[in-house]
Amino acid sequence: MLDKVLVTGSRGMLGRNICDHLSSMSFNLLTPDHATLDLLDFSQTSNFLHTHKPDIIIHCAGVVGGIQANMAQPALFLADNMRIGMNIIYSAYREGVKFFLNMGSSCMYPANSPHALTEDMILSGPLEPTNEGYAIAKCAATRLCQYITNQDSEFHYKTIVPCNLYGKYDKFDPVSSHMIPAIIQKIDYAINHDLTDVEIWGDGTARREFMYAGDLAMLVGRALLQFAELPDVMNAGIGRDYTVNEYYTTIGNILGYKGQFYHNTAKPAGMRRKLVDIARQQAFGFTPAHTLEEGIRQTYEWYKTIQACKSHME
């Protein structure tokens, strides 16, 4: 029974959603903050695992950001994420933690594939330049998990590779956030300031797949109960993608935006398409619960809640 669960990155968007769900399933959670567990420090990481002896680690921690942040600091995204991944995975192995669930990213896949991305495509081609540093670190962590499992059958180190995520606890900042929360913030700002134009980077035809983070948390909960059946690497997604223009239109309709959108083709748009193949997820028996519209509505409600809190504090 995997009862004592260490969740790294438990203060981040994905980690908080996972902790909420696992708490409802009565798991015994370890959720150290950065001051208690600095994953950039190998000795501190090893000592924490030696002291607390988790049954399984769910690794969500990392330095994350949108296109602007990745392009501005590629060295940081590579170096810190590489150290974080190597430290927690290898410390877990040395300290005898037999079960490990590593959270990957769909940016690990080759850029601009016209087809849905299957798990065997990792490291099969050039990465998208706008987030290459982060992707290299994620690829390295996934490979280390596979090496450990392959060389020692007592250890079960597996990776879930989610598509893009959004939802409760997300960051709503046009510089550091990912696409959906950035769009929500931009359109809400436009509505509140009577703006009639909202900028879209690129021509808006690039396609993206987004999964509600609460659904991924549900998948993680099932994985803990059926860890033996979980593939060593498995995509997590909704099985379809939308254009950037469609995301802007959908979010605009939900928020009640009456203005126009314009395209800034001088700005980078990232990969043309990034859709993960979910055949393994389907075989595992999991289907996401939220439609895009339902997920965006719930995310917008969360956004309004935190905006109200900020206004009250001011």
mmCIF file of C-alpha atoms in Angstrom:
data_model
loop_
_atom_site.group_PDB
_atom_site.id
_atom_site.type_symbol
_atom_site.label_atom_id
_atom_site.label_comp_id
_atom_site.label_asym_id
_atom_site.label_seq_id
_atom_site.Cartn_x
_atom_site.Cartn_y
_atom_site.Cartn_z
ATOM 1 C CA MET A 1 0.000 0.000 0.000
ATOM 2 C CA LEU A 2 1.449 3.364 -1.076
ATOM 3 C CA ASP A 3 0.318 5.384 1.931
ATOM 4 C CA LYS A 4 3.017 7.975 2.683
ATOM 5 C CA VAL A 5 3.307 10.214 -0.383
ATOM 6 C CA LEU A 6 5.902 12.945 -0.864
ATOM 7 C CA VAL A 7 4.732 15.577 -3.348
ATOM 8 C CA THR A 8 7.516 17.873 -4.533
ATOM 9 C CA GLY A 9 6.355 21.216 -5.841
ATOM 10 C CA SER A 10 3.294 21.013 -3.619
ATOM 11 C CA ARG A 11 2.986 24.831 -3.649
ATOM 12 C CA GLY A 12 2.737 24.954 -7.440
ATOM 13 C CA MET A 13 -0.387 24.705 -9.571
ATOM 14 C CA LEU A 14 -0.112 21.004 -10.402
ATOM 15 C CA GLY A 15 1.173 20.023 -6.967
ATOM 16 C CA ARG A 16 -1.662 21.807 -5.166
ATOM 17 C CA ASN A 17 -4.292 20.178 -7.383
ATOM 18 C CA ILE A 18 -2.732 16.760 -6.763
ATOM 19 C CA CYS A 19 -2.574 17.344 -3.007
ATOM 20 C CA ASP A 20 -6.224 18.417 -2.924
ATOM 21 C CA HIS A 21 -7.273 15.230 -4.674
ATOM 22 C CA LEU A 22 -5.023 12.865 -2.734
ATOM 23 C CA SER A 23 -6.178 14.413 0.550
ATOM 24 C CA SER A 24 -9.742 13.496 -0.404
ATOM 25 C CA MET A 25 -8.495 9.918 -0.875
ATOM 26 C CA SER A 26 -6.965 9.902 2.657
ATOM 27 C CA PHE A 27 -3.322 9.515 1.636
ATOM 28 C CA ASN A 28 -0.693 10.583 4.175
ATOM 29 C CA LEU A 29 0.970 13.519 2.414
ATOM 30 C CA LEU A 30 4.402 15.059 2.861
ATOM 31 C CA THR A 31 4.350 18.576 1.391
ATOM 32 C CA PRO A 32 7.583 20.353 2.381
ATOM 33 C CA ASP A 33 8.129 23.938 1.296
ATOM 34 C CA HIS A 34 11.372 25.203 -0.234
ATOM 35 C CA ALA A 35 12.824 26.168 3.156
ATOM 36 C CA THR A 36 12.312 22.605 4.418
ATOM 37 C CA LEU A 37 13.450 20.815 1.267
ATOM 38 C CA ASP A 38 15.728 22.579 -1.220
ATOM 39 C CA LEU A 39 15.868 20.209 -4.195
ATOM 40 C CA LEU A 40 18.877 22.077 -5.574
ATOM 41 C CA ASP A 41 20.841 20.672 -2.610
ATOM 42 C CA PHE A 42 21.605 16.964 -3.059
ATOM 43 C CA SER A 43 22.629 16.358 0.569
ATOM 44 C CA GLN A 44 19.545 18.049 1.977
ATOM 45 C CA THR A 45 17.345 16.100 -0.423
ATOM 46 C CA SER A 46 18.913 12.777 0.566
ATOM 47 C CA ASN A 47 18.684 13.597 4.270
ATOM 48 C CA PHE A 48 15.001 14.485 3.969
ATOM 49 C CA LEU A 49 14.212 11.169 2.284
ATOM 50 C CA HIS A 50 16.318 9.247 4.804
ATOM 51 C CA THR A 51 14.414 10.879 7.685
ATOM 52 C CA HIS A 52 10.857 10.711 6.340
ATOM 53 C CA LYS A 53 10.995 7.507 4.262
ATOM 54 C CA PRO A 54 8.099 8.085 1.834
ATOM 55 C CA ASP A 55 6.487 5.085 0.139
ATOM 56 C CA ILE A 56 6.305 6.990 -3.150
ATOM 57 C CA ILE A 57 7.405 10.348 -4.512
ATOM 58 C CA ILE A 58 5.332 12.390 -6.948
ATOM 59 C CA HIS A 59 7.749 14.822 -8.528
ATOM 60 C CA CYS A 60 6.081 18.062 -9.682
ATOM 61 C CA ALA A 61 8.720 20.610 -8.649
ATOM 62 C CA GLY A 62 10.541 22.758 -11.161
ATOM 63 C CA VAL A 63 11.194 26.202 -12.548
ATOM 64 C CA VAL A 64 8.278 26.869 -14.917
ATOM 65 C CA GLY A 65 7.055 29.684 -17.142
ATOM 66 C CA GLY A 66 5.609 30.626 -20.494
ATOM 67 C CA ILE A 67 7.354 31.386 -23.783
ATOM 68 C CA GLN A 68 8.671 34.773 -22.654
ATOM 69 C CA ALA A 69 10.256 33.404 -19.476
ATOM 70 C CA ASN A 70 11.791 30.385 -21.238
ATOM 71 C CA MET A 71 13.282 32.543 -23.983
ATOM 72 C CA ALA A 72 14.638 35.126 -21.540
ATOM 73 C CA GLN A 73 16.407 32.654 -19.215
ATOM 74 C CA PRO A 74 17.145 29.353 -20.999
ATOM 75 C CA ALA A 75 20.228 28.691 -18.846
ATOM 76 C CA LEU A 76 18.173 28.927 -15.663
ATOM 77 C CA PHE A 77 15.437 26.646 -17.009
ATOM 78 C CA LEU A 78 17.992 24.035 -18.047
ATOM 79 C CA ALA A 79 20.418 24.189 -15.115
ATOM 80 C CA ASP A 80 17.974 24.403 -12.204
ATOM 81 C CA ASN A 81 15.489 21.902 -13.602
ATOM 82 C CA MET A 82 18.286 19.469 -14.411
ATOM 83 C CA ARG A 83 19.657 19.693 -10.868
ATOM 84 C CA ILE A 84 16.212 19.385 -9.296
ATOM 85 C CA GLY A 85 15.334 16.301 -11.331
ATOM 86 C CA MET A 86 18.653 14.542 -10.864
ATOM 87 C CA ASN A 87 18.780 15.274 -7.130
ATOM 88 C CA ILE A 88 15.322 13.985 -6.233
ATOM 89 C CA ILE A 89 15.390 10.925 -8.516
ATOM 90 C CA TYR A 90 18.881 9.725 -7.643
ATOM 91 C CA SER A 91 18.447 10.510 -3.947
ATOM 92 C CA ALA A 92 15.252 8.446 -3.975
ATOM 93 C CA TYR A 93 17.115 5.552 -5.567
ATOM 94 C CA ARG A 94 20.003 5.738 -3.078
ATOM 95 C CA GLU A 95 17.607 5.955 -0.129
ATOM 96 C CA GLY A 96 15.635 2.916 -1.285
ATOM 97 C CA VAL A 97 12.359 4.618 -2.265
ATOM 98 C CA LYS A 98 10.878 1.898 -4.476
ATOM 99 C CA PHE A 99 8.121 3.904 -6.181
ATOM 100 C CA PHE A 100 8.483 7.196 -8.025
ATOM 101 C CA LEU A 101 6.059 9.107 -10.278
ATOM 102 C CA ASN A 102 7.835 11.701 -12.386
ATOM 103 C CA MET A 103 5.801 14.433 -14.066
ATOM 104 C CA GLY A 104 7.138 15.142 -17.540
ATOM 105 C CA SER A 105 6.016 17.660 -20.156
ATOM 106 C CA SER A 106 4.865 17.471 -23.754
ATOM 107 C CA CYS A 107 7.663 19.909 -24.637
ATOM 108 C CA MET A 108 9.922 16.823 -24.428
ATOM 109 C CA TYR A 109 8.717 15.815 -27.887
ATOM 110 C CA PRO A 110 10.247 16.841 -31.230
ATOM 111 C CA ALA A 111 9.042 20.155 -32.601
ATOM 112 C CA ASN A 112 6.400 20.494 -35.285
ATOM 113 C CA SER A 113 5.304 16.897 -35.678
ATOM 114 C CA PRO A 114 2.177 16.781 -37.881
ATOM 115 C CA HIS A 115 0.982 13.673 -36.028
ATOM 116 C CA ALA A 116 -0.087 12.977 -32.462
ATOM 117 C CA LEU A 117 2.951 12.521 -30.218
ATOM 118 C CA THR A 118 3.552 8.955 -29.033
ATOM 119 C CA GLU A 119 5.708 8.102 -26.042
ATOM 120 C CA ASP A 120 8.398 6.440 -28.171
ATOM 121 C CA MET A 121 9.067 9.774 -29.927
ATOM 122 C CA ILE A 122 10.890 11.268 -26.921
ATOM 123 C CA LEU A 123 14.451 12.244 -27.984
ATOM 124 C CA SER A 124 13.728 11.292 -31.590
ATOM 125 C CA GLY A 125 14.219 14.784 -33.057
ATOM 126 C CA PRO A 126 15.039 18.479 -32.459
ATOM 127 C CA LEU A 127 13.150 20.222 -29.672
ATOM 128 C CA GLU A 128 11.156 23.446 -29.911
ATOM 129 C CA PRO A 129 13.762 26.253 -29.482
ATOM 130 C CA THR A 130 11.559 28.505 -27.331
ATOM 131 C CA ASN A 131 11.605 26.061 -24.387
ATOM 132 C CA GLU A 132 14.502 23.762 -25.254
ATOM 133 C CA GLY A 133 16.305 24.162 -21.923
ATOM 134 C CA TYR A 134 13.302 23.102 -19.876
ATOM 135 C CA ALA A 135 12.609 20.237 -22.280
ATOM 136 C CA ILE A 136 16.167 18.865 -22.071
ATOM 137 C CA ALA A 137 15.916 18.746 -18.271
ATOM 138 C CA LYS A 138 12.575 16.922 -18.461
ATOM 139 C CA CYS A 139 13.971 14.402 -20.965
ATOM 140 C CA ALA A 140 16.938 13.721 -18.692
ATOM 141 C CA ALA A 141 14.697 13.085 -15.669
ATOM 142 C CA THR A 142 12.529 10.691 -17.664
ATOM 143 C CA ARG A 143 15.526 8.762 -18.951
ATOM 144 C CA LEU A 144 17.017 8.493 -15.448
ATOM 145 C CA CYS A 145 13.751 6.968 -14.205
ATOM 146 C CA GLN A 146 13.875 4.430 -17.031
ATOM 147 C CA TYR A 147 17.533 3.572 -16.411
ATOM 148 C CA ILE A 148 16.909 2.932 -12.711
ATOM 149 C CA THR A 149 13.908 0.702 -13.385
ATOM 150 C CA ASN A 150 15.708 -1.211 -16.129
ATOM 151 C CA GLN A 151 18.796 -1.899 -14.039
ATOM 152 C CA ASP A 152 16.989 -2.819 -10.813
ATOM 153 C CA SER A 153 13.606 -4.569 -10.971
ATOM 154 C CA GLU A 154 12.806 -3.693 -7.334
ATOM 155 C CA PHE A 155 12.417 -0.041 -8.313
ATOM 156 C CA HIS A 156 9.373 1.233 -10.198
ATOM 157 C CA TYR A 157 10.089 4.722 -11.516
ATOM 158 C CA LYS A 158 7.483 5.929 -14.014
ATOM 159 C CA THR A 159 6.662 9.115 -15.891
ATOM 160 C CA ILE A 160 3.376 10.769 -16.841
ATOM 161 C CA VAL A 161 3.741 13.232 -19.723
ATOM 162 C CA PRO A 162 0.863 15.739 -19.540
ATOM 163 C CA CYS A 163 -0.195 18.019 -22.334
ATOM 164 C CA ASN A 164 -0.421 21.700 -21.399
ATOM 165 C CA LEU A 165 -2.283 22.282 -18.138
ATOM 166 C CA TYR A 166 -4.484 25.004 -16.692
ATOM 167 C CA GLY A 167 -6.850 25.389 -13.776
ATOM 168 C CA LYS A 168 -7.164 26.228 -10.113
ATOM 169 C CA TYR A 169 -4.008 27.691 -8.501
ATOM 170 C CA ASP A 170 -2.634 28.792 -11.895
ATOM 171 C CA LYS A 171 -0.520 31.924 -12.384
ATOM 172 C CA PHE A 172 -2.332 34.801 -14.074
ATOM 173 C CA ASP A 173 0.533 36.911 -15.364
ATOM 174 C CA PRO A 174 1.131 37.798 -19.034
ATOM 175 C CA VAL A 175 4.906 37.408 -18.601
ATOM 176 C CA SER A 176 5.326 34.220 -16.542
ATOM 177 C CA SER A 177 2.071 32.309 -17.034
ATOM 178 C CA HIS A 178 1.095 29.786 -19.668
ATOM 179 C CA MET A 179 -1.383 30.449 -22.444
ATOM 180 C CA ILE A 180 -4.863 29.946 -20.971
ATOM 181 C CA PRO A 181 -4.323 31.914 -17.725
ATOM 182 C CA ALA A 182 -2.507 34.596 -19.723
ATOM 183 C CA ILE A 183 -5.498 34.897 -22.075
ATOM 184 C CA ILE A 184 -7.918 35.068 -19.138
ATOM 185 C CA GLN A 185 -5.869 37.850 -17.552
ATOM 186 C CA LYS A 186 -5.523 39.786 -20.841
ATOM 187 C CA ILE A 187 -9.213 39.616 -21.727
ATOM 188 C CA ASP A 188 -10.371 40.395 -18.191
ATOM 189 C CA TYR A 189 -8.050 43.420 -18.174
ATOM 190 C CA ALA A 190 -9.447 44.541 -21.532
ATOM 191 C CA ILE A 191 -13.026 44.265 -20.278
ATOM 192 C CA ASN A 192 -12.309 46.166 -17.066
ATOM 193 C CA HIS A 193 -10.439 48.947 -18.912
ATOM 194 C CA ASP A 194 -12.864 49.238 -21.857
ATOM 195 C CA LEU A 195 -10.249 48.137 -24.382
ATOM 196 C CA THR A 196 -11.523 47.082 -27.798
ATOM 197 C CA ASP A 197 -8.430 45.179 -29.028
ATOM 198 C CA VAL A 198 -6.546 42.218 -27.549
ATOM 199 C CA GLU A 199 -3.208 41.058 -28.988
ATOM 200 C CA ILE A 200 -2.585 37.467 -30.097
ATOM 201 C CA TRP A 201 1.004 36.374 -30.623
ATOM 202 C CA GLY A 202 1.569 34.881 -34.081
ATOM 203 C CA ASP A 203 -1.197 34.300 -36.606
ATOM 204 C CA GLY A 204 -3.321 32.292 -34.166
ATOM 205 C CA THR A 205 -3.347 29.094 -36.228
ATOM 206 C CA ALA A 206 -0.909 27.142 -34.038
ATOM 207 C CA ARG A 207 -2.720 24.287 -32.300
ATOM 208 C CA ARG A 208 -2.533 23.412 -28.611
ATOM 209 C CA GLU A 209 -3.993 20.763 -26.312
ATOM 210 C CA PHE A 210 -4.887 21.786 -22.759
ATOM 211 C CA MET A 211 -6.065 19.569 -19.902
ATOM 212 C CA TYR A 212 -7.768 20.795 -16.739
ATOM 213 C CA ALA A 213 -5.311 20.247 -13.872
ATOM 214 C CA GLY A 214 -7.980 18.736 -11.652
ATOM 215 C CA ASP A 215 -8.402 15.954 -14.209
ATOM 216 C CA LEU A 216 -4.675 15.207 -14.169
ATOM 217 C CA ALA A 217 -4.859 15.073 -10.362
ATOM 218 C CA MET A 218 -7.585 12.439 -10.695
ATOM 219 C CA LEU A 219 -5.330 10.438 -13.038
ATOM 220 C CA VAL A 220 -2.498 10.607 -10.501
ATOM 221 C CA GLY A 221 -4.841 9.330 -7.792
ATOM 222 C CA ARG A 222 -5.780 6.366 -9.959
ATOM 223 C CA ALA A 223 -2.113 5.750 -10.770
ATOM 224 C CA LEU A 224 -1.282 5.367 -7.073
ATOM 225 C CA LEU A 225 -3.986 2.730 -6.747
ATOM 226 C CA GLN A 226 -2.960 0.875 -9.921
ATOM 227 C CA PHE A 227 0.769 1.552 -10.092
ATOM 228 C CA ALA A 228 1.649 -1.879 -11.445
ATOM 229 C CA GLU A 229 -0.632 -1.325 -14.459
ATOM 230 C CA LEU A 230 0.757 2.161 -15.198
ATOM 231 C CA PRO A 231 3.128 2.165 -18.235
ATOM 232 C CA ASP A 232 6.709 3.304 -17.644
ATOM 233 C CA VAL A 233 5.947 6.419 -19.735
ATOM 234 C CA MET A 234 2.367 7.524 -20.425
ATOM 235 C CA ASN A 235 0.909 10.630 -22.017
ATOM 236 C CA ALA A 236 -1.978 12.441 -20.342
ATOM 237 C CA GLY A 237 -4.317 14.530 -22.449
ATOM 238 C CA ILE A 238 -7.808 15.120 -23.762
ATOM 239 C CA GLY A 239 -7.308 13.609 -27.226
ATOM 240 C CA ARG A 240 -7.865 16.754 -29.304
ATOM 241 C CA ASP A 241 -6.405 20.196 -29.841
ATOM 242 C CA TYR A 242 -7.637 23.701 -30.702
ATOM 243 C CA THR A 243 -6.103 26.680 -32.484
ATOM 244 C CA VAL A 244 -4.845 29.624 -30.464
ATOM 245 C CA ASN A 245 -7.584 31.680 -32.108
ATOM 246 C CA GLU A 246 -10.195 29.227 -30.834
ATOM 247 C CA TYR A 247 -8.879 29.544 -27.269
ATOM 248 C CA TYR A 248 -9.106 33.348 -27.452
ATOM 249 C CA THR A 249 -12.616 33.181 -28.891
ATOM 250 C CA THR A 250 -13.831 30.624 -26.338
ATOM 251 C CA ILE A 251 -12.395 32.503 -23.374
ATOM 252 C CA GLY A 252 -13.672 35.807 -24.768
ATOM 253 C CA ASN A 253 -17.184 34.391 -25.015
ATOM 254 C CA ILE A 254 -17.095 32.972 -21.476
ATOM 255 C CA LEU A 255 -15.835 36.274 -20.014
ATOM 256 C CA GLY A 256 -18.258 38.368 -22.113
ATOM 257 C CA TYR A 257 -15.630 40.222 -24.158
ATOM 258 C CA LYS A 258 -17.200 42.281 -27.004
ATOM 259 C CA GLY A 259 -14.018 43.629 -28.623
ATOM 260 C CA GLN A 260 -11.706 42.436 -31.375
ATOM 261 C CA PHE A 261 -8.488 40.423 -31.561
ATOM 262 C CA TYR A 262 -5.436 41.328 -33.618
ATOM 263 C CA HIS A 263 -2.372 39.269 -34.522
ATOM 264 C CA ASN A 264 1.203 40.307 -33.848
ATOM 265 C CA THR A 265 3.123 38.075 -36.263
ATOM 266 C CA ALA A 266 6.443 39.532 -35.120
ATOM 267 C CA LYS A 267 6.053 37.634 -31.854
ATOM 268 C CA PRO A 268 6.969 33.912 -31.509
ATOM 269 C CA ALA A 269 4.089 31.450 -31.571
ATOM 270 C CA GLY A 270 6.022 28.325 -30.499
ATOM 271 C CA MET A 271 5.368 24.911 -32.019
ATOM 272 C CA ARG A 272 2.794 24.722 -34.808
ATOM 273 C CA ARG A 273 1.100 21.764 -33.196
ATOM 274 C CA LYS A 274 1.514 19.776 -29.989
ATOM 275 C CA LEU A 275 -1.065 17.001 -29.546
ATOM 276 C CA VAL A 276 -0.231 13.932 -27.457
ATOM 277 C CA ASP A 277 -1.389 10.457 -28.356
ATOM 278 C CA ILE A 278 -3.534 9.095 -25.501
ATOM 279 C CA ALA A 279 -3.810 5.432 -26.520
ATOM 280 C CA ARG A 280 -1.926 4.303 -23.409
ATOM 281 C CA GLN A 281 -4.051 6.544 -21.186
ATOM 282 C CA GLN A 282 -7.212 5.068 -22.697
ATOM 283 C CA ALA A 283 -5.890 1.535 -22.191
ATOM 284 C CA PHE A 284 -5.206 2.489 -18.569
ATOM 285 C CA GLY A 285 -8.922 3.286 -18.342
ATOM 286 C CA PHE A 286 -8.871 7.047 -17.751
ATOM 287 C CA THR A 287 -10.990 9.746 -19.423
ATOM 288 C CA PRO A 288 -10.814 13.436 -18.355
ATOM 289 C CA ALA A 289 -14.001 14.683 -16.716
ATOM 290 C CA HIS A 290 -14.054 18.330 -17.884
ATOM 291 C CA THR A 291 -14.776 19.803 -21.299
ATOM 292 C CA LEU A 292 -12.727 22.836 -22.344
ATOM 293 C CA GLU A 293 -15.615 25.187 -21.577
ATOM 294 C CA GLU A 294 -16.223 23.641 -18.139
ATOM 295 C CA GLY A 295 -12.552 23.831 -17.249
ATOM 296 C CA ILE A 296 -12.225 27.441 -18.376
ATOM 297 C CA ARG A 297 -15.329 28.462 -16.426
ATOM 298 C CA GLN A 298 -13.960 26.903 -13.240
ATOM 299 C CA THR A 299 -10.552 28.485 -13.835
ATOM 300 C CA TYR A 300 -12.160 31.883 -14.372
ATOM 301 C CA GLU A 301 -14.101 31.501 -11.114
ATOM 302 C CA TRP A 302 -10.801 30.826 -9.344
ATOM 303 C CA TYR A 303 -9.260 33.875 -11.025
ATOM 304 C CA LYS A 304 -12.144 36.092 -9.870
ATOM 305 C CA THR A 305 -11.726 34.767 -6.334
ATOM 306 C CA ILE A 306 -8.036 35.666 -6.142
ATOM 307 C CA GLN A 307 -8.676 39.057 -7.778
ATOM 308 C CA ALA A 308 -11.338 39.794 -5.162
ATOM 309 C CA CYS A 309 -8.874 38.850 -2.411
ATOM 310 C CA LYS A 310 -6.267 41.214 -3.864
ATOM 311 C CA SER A 311 -8.785 44.059 -4.032
ATOM 312 C CA HIS A 312 -9.842 43.437 -0.432
ATOM 313 C CA MET A 313 -6.196 43.519 0.741
ATOM 314 C CA GLU A 314 -5.601 46.801 -1.091
#
